[in-house]
Short mmCIF file of C-alpha atoms in Angstrom, two decimals:
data_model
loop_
_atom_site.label_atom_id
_atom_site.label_comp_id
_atom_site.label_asym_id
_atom_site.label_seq_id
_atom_site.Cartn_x
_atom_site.Cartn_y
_atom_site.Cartn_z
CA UNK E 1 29.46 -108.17 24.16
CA UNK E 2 26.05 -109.67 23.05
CA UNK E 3 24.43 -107.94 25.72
CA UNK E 4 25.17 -104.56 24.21
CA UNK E 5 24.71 -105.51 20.69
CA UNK E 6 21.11 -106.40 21.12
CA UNK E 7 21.10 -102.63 22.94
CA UNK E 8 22.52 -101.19 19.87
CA UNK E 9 20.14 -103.29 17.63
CA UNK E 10 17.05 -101.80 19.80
CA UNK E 11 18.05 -97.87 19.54
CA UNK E 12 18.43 -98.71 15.51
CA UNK E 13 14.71 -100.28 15.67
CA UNK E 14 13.17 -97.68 17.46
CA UNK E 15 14.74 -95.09 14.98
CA UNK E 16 13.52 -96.70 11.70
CA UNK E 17 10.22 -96.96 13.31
CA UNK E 18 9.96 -93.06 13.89
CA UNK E 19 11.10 -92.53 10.50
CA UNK E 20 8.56 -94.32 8.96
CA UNK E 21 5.86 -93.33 11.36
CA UNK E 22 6.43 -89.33 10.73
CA UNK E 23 6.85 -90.23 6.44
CA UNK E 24 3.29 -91.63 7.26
CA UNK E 25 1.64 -89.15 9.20
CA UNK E 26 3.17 -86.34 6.39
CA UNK E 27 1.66 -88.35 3.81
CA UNK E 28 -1.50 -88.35 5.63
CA UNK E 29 -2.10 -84.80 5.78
CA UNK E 30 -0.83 -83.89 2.07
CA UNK E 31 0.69 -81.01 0.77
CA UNK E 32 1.14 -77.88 2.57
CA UNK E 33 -1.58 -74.90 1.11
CA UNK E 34 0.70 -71.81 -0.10
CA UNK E 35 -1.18 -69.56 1.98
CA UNK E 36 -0.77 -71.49 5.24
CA UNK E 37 2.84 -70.85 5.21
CA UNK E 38 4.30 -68.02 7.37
CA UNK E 39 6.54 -65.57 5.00
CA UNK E 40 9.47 -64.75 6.29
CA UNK E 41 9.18 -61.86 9.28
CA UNK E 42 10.18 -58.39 7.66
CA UNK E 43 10.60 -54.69 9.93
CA UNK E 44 7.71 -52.73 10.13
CA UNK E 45 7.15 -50.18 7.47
CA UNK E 46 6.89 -46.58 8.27
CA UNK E 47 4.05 -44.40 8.37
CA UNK E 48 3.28 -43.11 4.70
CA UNK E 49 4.70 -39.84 4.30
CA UNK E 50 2.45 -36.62 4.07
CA UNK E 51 1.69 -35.44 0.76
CA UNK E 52 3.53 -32.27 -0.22
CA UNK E 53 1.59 -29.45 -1.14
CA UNK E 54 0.10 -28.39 -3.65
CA UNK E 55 2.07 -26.25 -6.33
CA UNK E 56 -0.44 -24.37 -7.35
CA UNK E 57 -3.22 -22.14 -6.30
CA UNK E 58 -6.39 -24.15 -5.12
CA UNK E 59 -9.37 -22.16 -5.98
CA UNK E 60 -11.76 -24.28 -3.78
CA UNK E 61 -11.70 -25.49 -0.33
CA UNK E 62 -9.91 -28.33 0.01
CA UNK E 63 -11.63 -31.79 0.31
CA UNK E 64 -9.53 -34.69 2.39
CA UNK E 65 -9.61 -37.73 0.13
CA UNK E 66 -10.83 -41.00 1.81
CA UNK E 67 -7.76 -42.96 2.94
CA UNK E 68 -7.73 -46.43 1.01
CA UNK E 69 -7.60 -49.20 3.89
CA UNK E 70 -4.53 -51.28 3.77
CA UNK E 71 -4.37 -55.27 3.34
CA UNK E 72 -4.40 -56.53 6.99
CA UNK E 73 -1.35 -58.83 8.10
CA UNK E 74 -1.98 -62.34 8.29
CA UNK E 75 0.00 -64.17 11.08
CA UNK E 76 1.54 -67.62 11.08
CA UNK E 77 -1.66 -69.24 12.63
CA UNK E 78 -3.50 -67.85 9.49
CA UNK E 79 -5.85 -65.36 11.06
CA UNK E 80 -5.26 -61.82 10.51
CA UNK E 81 -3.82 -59.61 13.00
CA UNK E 82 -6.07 -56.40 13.95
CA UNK E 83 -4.27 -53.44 14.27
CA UNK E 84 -4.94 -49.41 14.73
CA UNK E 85 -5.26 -48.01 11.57
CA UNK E 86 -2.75 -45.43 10.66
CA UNK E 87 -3.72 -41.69 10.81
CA UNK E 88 -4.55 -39.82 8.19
CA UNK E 89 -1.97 -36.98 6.70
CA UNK E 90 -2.54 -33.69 7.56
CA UNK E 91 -4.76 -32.23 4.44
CA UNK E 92 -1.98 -29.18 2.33
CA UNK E 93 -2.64 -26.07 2.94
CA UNK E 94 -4.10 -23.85 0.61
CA UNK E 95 -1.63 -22.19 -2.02
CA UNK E 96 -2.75 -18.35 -2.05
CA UNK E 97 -0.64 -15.53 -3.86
CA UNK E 98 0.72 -13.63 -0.87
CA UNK E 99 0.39 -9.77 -1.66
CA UNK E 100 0.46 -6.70 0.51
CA UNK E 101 -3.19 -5.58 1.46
CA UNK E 102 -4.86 -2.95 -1.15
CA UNK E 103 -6.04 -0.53 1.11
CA UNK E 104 -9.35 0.92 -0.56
CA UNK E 105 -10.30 -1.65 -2.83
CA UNK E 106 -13.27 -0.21 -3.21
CA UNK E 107 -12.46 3.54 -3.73
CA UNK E 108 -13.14 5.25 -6.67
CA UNK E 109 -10.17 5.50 -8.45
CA UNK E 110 -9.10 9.03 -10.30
CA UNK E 111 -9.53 9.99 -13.71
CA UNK E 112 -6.38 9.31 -16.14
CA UNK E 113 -4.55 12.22 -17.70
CA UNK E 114 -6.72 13.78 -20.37
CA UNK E 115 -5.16 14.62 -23.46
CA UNK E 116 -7.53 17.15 -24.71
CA UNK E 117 -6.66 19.12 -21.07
CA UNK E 118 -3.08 19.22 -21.97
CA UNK E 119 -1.06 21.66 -24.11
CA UNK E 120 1.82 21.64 -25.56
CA UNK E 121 4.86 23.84 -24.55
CA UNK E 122 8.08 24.47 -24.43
CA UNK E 123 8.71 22.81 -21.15
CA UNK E 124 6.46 19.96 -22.23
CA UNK E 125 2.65 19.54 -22.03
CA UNK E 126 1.11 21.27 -19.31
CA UNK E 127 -2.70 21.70 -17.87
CA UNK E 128 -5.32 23.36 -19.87
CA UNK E 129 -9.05 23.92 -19.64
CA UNK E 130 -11.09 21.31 -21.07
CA UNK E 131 -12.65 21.92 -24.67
CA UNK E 132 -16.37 21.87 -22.74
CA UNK E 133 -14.62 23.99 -19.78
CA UNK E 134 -14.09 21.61 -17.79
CA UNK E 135 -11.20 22.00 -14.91
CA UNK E 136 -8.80 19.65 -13.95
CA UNK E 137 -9.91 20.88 -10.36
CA UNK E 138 -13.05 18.65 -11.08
CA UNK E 139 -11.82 16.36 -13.56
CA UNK E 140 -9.41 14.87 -11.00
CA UNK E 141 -11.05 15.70 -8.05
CA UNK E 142 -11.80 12.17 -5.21
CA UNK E 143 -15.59 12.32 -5.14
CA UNK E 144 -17.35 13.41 -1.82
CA UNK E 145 -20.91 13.68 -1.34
CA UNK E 146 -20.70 17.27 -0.05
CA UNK E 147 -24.75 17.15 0.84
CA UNK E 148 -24.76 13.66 2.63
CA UNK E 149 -21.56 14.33 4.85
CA UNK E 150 -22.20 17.39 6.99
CA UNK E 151 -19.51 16.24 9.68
CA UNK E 152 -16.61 18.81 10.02
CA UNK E 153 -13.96 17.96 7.33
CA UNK E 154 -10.04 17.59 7.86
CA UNK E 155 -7.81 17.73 4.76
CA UNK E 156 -4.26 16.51 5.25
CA UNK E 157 -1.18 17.63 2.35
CA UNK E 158 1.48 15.20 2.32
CA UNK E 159 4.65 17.14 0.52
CA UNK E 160 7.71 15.49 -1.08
CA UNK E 161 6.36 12.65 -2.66
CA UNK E 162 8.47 11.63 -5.42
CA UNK E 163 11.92 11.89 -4.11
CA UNK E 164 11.75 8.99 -1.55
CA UNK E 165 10.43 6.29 -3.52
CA UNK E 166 10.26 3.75 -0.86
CA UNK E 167 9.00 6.44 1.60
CA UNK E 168 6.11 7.83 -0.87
CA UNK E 169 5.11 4.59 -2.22
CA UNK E 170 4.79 3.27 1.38
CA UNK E 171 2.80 6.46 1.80
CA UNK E 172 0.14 5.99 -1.17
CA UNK E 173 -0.15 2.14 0.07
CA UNK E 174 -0.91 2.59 3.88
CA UNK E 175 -2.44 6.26 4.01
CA UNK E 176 -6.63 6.94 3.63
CA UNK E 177 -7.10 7.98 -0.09
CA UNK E 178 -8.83 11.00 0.99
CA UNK E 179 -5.16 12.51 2.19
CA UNK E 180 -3.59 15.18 -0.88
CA UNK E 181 -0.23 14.20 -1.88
CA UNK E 182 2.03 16.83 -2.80
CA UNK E 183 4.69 16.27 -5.51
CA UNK E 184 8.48 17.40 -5.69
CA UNK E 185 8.61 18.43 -9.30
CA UNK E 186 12.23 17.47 -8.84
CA UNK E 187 11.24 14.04 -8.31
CA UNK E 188 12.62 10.82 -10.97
CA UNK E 189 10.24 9.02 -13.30
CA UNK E 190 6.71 9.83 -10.66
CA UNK E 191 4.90 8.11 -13.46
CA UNK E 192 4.40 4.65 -11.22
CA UNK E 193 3.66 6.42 -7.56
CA UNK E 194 1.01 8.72 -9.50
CA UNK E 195 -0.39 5.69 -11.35
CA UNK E 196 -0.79 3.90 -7.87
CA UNK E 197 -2.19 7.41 -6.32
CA UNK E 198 -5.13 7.08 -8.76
CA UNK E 199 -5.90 3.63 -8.38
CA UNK E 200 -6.38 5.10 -4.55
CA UNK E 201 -8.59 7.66 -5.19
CA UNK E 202 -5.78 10.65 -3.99
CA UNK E 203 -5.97 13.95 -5.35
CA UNK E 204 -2.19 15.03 -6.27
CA UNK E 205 -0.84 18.68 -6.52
CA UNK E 206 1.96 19.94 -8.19
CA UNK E 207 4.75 21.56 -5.36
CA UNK E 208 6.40 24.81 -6.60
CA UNK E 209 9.84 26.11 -5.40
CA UNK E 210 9.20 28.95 -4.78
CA UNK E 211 11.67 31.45 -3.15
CA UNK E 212 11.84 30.67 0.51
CA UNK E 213 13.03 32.73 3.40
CA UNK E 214 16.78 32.38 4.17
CA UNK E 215 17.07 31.73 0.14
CA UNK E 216 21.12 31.92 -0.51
CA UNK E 217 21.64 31.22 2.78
CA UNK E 218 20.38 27.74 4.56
CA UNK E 219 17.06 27.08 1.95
CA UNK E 220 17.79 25.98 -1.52
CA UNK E 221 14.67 25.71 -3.68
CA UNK E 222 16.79 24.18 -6.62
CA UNK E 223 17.88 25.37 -10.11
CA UNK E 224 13.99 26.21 -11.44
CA UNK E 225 13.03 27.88 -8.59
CA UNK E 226 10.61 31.13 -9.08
CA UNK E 227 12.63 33.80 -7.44
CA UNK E 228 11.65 37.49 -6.95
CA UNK E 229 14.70 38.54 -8.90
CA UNK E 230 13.53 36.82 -12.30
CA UNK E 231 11.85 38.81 -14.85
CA UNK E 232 8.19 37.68 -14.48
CA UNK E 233 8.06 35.76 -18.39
CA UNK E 234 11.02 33.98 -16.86
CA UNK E 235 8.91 32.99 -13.58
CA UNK E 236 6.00 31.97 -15.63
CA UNK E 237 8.12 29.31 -17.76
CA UNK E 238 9.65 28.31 -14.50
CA UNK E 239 6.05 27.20 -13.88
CA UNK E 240 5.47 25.76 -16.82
CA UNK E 241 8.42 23.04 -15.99
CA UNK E 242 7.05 22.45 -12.77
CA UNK E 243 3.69 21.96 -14.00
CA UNK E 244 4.84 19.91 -16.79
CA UNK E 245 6.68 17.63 -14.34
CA UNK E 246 3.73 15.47 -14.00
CA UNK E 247 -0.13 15.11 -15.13
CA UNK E 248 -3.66 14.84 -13.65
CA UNK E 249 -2.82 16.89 -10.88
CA UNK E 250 -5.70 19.30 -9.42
CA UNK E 251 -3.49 21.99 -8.45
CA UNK E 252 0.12 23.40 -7.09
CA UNK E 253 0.79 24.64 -3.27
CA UNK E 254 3.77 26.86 -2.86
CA UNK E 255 5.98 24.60 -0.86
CA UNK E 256 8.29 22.41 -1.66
CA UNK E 257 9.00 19.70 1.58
CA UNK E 258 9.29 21.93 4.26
CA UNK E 259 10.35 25.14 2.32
CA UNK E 260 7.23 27.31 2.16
CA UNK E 261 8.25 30.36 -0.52
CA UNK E 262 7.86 33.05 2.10
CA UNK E 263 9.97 35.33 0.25
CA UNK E 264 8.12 35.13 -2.58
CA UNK E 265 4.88 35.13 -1.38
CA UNK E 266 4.98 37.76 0.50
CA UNK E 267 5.71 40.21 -3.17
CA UNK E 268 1.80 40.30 -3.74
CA UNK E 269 1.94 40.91 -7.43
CA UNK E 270 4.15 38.05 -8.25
CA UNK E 271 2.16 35.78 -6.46
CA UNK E 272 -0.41 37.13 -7.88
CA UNK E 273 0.37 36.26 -11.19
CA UNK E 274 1.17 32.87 -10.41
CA UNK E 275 -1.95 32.28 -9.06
CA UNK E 276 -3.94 33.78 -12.30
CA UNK E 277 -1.70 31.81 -14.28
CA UNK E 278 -2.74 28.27 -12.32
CA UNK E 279 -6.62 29.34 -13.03
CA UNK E 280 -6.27 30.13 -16.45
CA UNK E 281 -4.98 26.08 -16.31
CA UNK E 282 -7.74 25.01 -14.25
CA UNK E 283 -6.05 24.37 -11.17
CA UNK E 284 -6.54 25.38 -8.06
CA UNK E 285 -3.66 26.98 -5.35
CA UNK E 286 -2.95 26.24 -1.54
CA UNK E 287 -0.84 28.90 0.27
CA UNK E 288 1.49 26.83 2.95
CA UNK E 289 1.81 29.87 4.91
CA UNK E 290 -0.81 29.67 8.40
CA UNK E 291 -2.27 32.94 8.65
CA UNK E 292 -2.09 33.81 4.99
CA UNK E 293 -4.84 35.46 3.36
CA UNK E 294 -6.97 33.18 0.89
CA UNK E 295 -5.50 33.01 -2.34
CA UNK E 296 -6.63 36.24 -4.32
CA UNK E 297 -6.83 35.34 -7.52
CA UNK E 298 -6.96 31.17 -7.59
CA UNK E 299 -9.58 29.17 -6.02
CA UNK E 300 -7.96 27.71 -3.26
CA UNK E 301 -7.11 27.31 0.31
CA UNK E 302 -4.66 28.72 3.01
CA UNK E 303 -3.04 25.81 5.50
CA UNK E 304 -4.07 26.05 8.97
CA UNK E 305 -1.65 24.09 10.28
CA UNK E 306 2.03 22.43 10.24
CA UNK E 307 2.36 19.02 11.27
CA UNK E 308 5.99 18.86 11.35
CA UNK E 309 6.43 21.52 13.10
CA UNK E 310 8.93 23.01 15.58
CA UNK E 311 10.16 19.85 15.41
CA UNK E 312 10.13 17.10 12.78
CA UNK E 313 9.04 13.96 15.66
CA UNK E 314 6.68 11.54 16.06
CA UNK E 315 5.31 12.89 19.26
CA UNK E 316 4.72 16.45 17.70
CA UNK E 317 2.46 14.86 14.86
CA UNK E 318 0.58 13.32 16.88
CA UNK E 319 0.42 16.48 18.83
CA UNK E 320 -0.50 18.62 16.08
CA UNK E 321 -3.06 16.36 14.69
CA UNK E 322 -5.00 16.57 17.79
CA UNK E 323 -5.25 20.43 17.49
CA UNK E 324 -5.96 20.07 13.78
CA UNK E 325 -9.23 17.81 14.84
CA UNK E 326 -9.82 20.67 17.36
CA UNK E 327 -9.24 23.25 14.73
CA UNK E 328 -11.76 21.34 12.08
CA UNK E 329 -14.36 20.54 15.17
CA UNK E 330 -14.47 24.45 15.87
CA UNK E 331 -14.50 25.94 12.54
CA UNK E 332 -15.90 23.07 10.11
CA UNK E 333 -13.16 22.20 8.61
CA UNK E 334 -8.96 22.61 8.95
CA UNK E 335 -6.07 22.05 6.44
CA UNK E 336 -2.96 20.50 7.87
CA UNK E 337 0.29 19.94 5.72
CA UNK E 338 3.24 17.85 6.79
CA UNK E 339 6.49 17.95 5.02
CA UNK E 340 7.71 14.91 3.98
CA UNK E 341 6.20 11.08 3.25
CA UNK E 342 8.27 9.66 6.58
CA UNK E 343 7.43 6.33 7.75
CA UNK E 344 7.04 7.63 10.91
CA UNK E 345 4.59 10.55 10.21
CA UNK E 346 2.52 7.93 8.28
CA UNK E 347 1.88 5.74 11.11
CA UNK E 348 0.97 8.54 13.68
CA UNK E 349 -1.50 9.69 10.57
CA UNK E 350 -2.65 5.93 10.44
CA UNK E 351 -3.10 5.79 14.46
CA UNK E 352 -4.53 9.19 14.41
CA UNK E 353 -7.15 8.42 11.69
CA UNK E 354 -8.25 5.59 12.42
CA UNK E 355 -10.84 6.55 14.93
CA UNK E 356 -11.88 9.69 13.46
CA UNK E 357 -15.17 9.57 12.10
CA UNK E 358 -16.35 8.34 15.68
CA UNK E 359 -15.27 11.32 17.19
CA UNK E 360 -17.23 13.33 14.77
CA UNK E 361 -15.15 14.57 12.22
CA UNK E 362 -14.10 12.90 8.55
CA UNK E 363 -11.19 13.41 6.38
CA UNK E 364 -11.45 14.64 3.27
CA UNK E 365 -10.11 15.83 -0.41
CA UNK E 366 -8.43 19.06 -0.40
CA UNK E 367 -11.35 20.06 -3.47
CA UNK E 368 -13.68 19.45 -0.97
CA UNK E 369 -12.12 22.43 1.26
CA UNK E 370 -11.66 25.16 -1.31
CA UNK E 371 -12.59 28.76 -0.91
CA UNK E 372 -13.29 31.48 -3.65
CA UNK E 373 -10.86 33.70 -4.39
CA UNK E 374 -10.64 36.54 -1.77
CA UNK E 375 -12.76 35.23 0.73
CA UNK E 376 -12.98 33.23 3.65
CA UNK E 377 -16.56 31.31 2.67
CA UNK E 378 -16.30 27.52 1.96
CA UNK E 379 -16.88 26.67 -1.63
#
């Protein structure tokens, strides 16, 4: 029994003299410094996330911002720990309005109506000669520098604008501004697709319904169609609507989409009359008829050749366009006129045209291909 109280007695002395040994050595080195003492270990954070961009339009290239650097980690043992600095976040993009190309930004864009080359009618206001003569042949004529461009000259008539909105607009957006546009005189509130045809630089024509072969039949012209069974004052006011229909055109063509007025073109004297009628106005006339005679009493032009024609397809456009080029290549120049503003027929015109001028020919204005009346010699 002593002999293992004097063992206990031992373990109890070496005990208290650890205790006071470590109280001594603590008090020895001080208190601990703030920053010497390890914070608690916390997850990683994450990778700053990207900016988002901008909201508005940046008008100058965009300059990345320096990256500020980021306090370095200090470890337990009080020396900071080196690590890869993060990347930097992709730079936004730059904000631009998205808008459809403007074909011929640079084209000269046609003249507005002119009020003091309208009259007043019953139908509404119609063309007139200017109060200095001028014509509206001239007045809203595309310019063309008839003495600098000598290459043979192709004029193209698009008909039916107006009544397919989507299909005309498309049309005046995607189409050379040297190509005519024809419009239905039937057509709803034209105002906007003429407003965007003169910002391109296209001449516009007024399309008359005039009486077509198979008339009563298959081929309906509409209610204010000139017919050869009207009294002529009736015809003339007839005109008058159609003419009224719209303003800053530079002429009519006697077709209206693919209906060409045979019937009525082919009574001389009414046609005729319509035709002094149109120059009395200032405007000029195309016959759609190939083979026609040039208009006799209108300055105008006779179509050499339908586009759309036997057969209203892709492959035949393209197929008629090629003889047109021959046609203009031959002769100087050739007048082609398709019926309607398809999307189809406007990208075999677009394909078509877009190598032109290096195979030696050039589109151009239907002014630029007039004849005088009666004859067969370029204006």
């Amino acid at each position: 029994m002593t002999r293992g109280r004097r063992a206990l007695g031992a373990f109890w002395a070496v005990v208290v003299l650890a205790l006071v040994a470590g109280t001594g050595t603590l008090q020895w080195l001080g208190p601990p410094d703030a920053a010497s003492v390890a914070a608690p270990a916390t997850p990683a954070a994450a990778d700053p996330a990207p900016p988002a961009p901008a909201a508005t339009v940046v008008a100058e290239p965009f300059i990345e911002a320096p990256v500020p650097a980021a306090a370095e980690p200090i470890a337990a043992t009080g020396a900071p720990v080196r690590t890869e600095p993060p990347a930097a976040p992709a730079p936004p993009p730059l904000v631009t309005p998205v808008a459809m190309p403007q074909q011929g930004a640079a084209e000269p864009r046609i003249a507005e109506p002119e009020p003091e080359m309208l009259e007043r009618t019953r139908a509404g206001l119609v063309p007139k000669l200017g109060p200095d003569g001028r014509t509206s042949i001239r007045h809203y004529a595309r310019p063309f520098d008839r003495d600098a461009e000598r290459r043979p000259r192709i004029g193209l008539i698009i008909g039916n604008m107006g009544l397919f909105a989507q299909h005309s607009e498309e049309a005046i957006r995607r189409l050379p501004g040297a190509v005519t546009l024809a419009f239905s005189p039937y057509a709803q509130r034209p105002e906007p697709l003429l407003e965007r045809a003169r910002a391109r630089g296209m001449e516009v024509l007024t399309a008359l319904p005039l009486e077509p072969a198979g008339y009563g039949q298959f081929a309906d012209p509409g209610d204010r169609a000139l017919l050869t069974g009207r009294p002529v004052e009736e015809n003339l006011e007839r005109l008058d609507w159609a003419l009224s229909r719209m303003q800053g055109q530079v002429g009519a063509i006697g077709a209206l989409g693919r209906l060409r007025g045979e019937r009525f073109a082919a009574n001389a004297e009414l046609l005729g009359i319509i035709q002094a009628a149109l120059t009395t106005r200032g405007l000029l006339y195309i016959d759609p008829r190939p083979g026609a005679p040039t208009p006799a009493r209108a300055f105008g032009r006779t179509v050499d050749l339908i586009l759309d024609e036997p057969s209203e397809t892709r492959s035949e456009v393209e197929r008629r366009l090629t003889e047109l080029e021959a046609l203009a290549l031959r002769n100087g120049s050739a007048l082609g006129l398709l019926g309607n503003p398809t999307p189809f027929f406007t990208a075999a015109i677009l394909a078509w045209s877009a190598g032109l001028e290096d195979r030696g020919a050039v589109l151009a204005p239907v002014t630029v291909l007039l004849r005088r009346p009666g004859t067969q010699a370029a204006r």
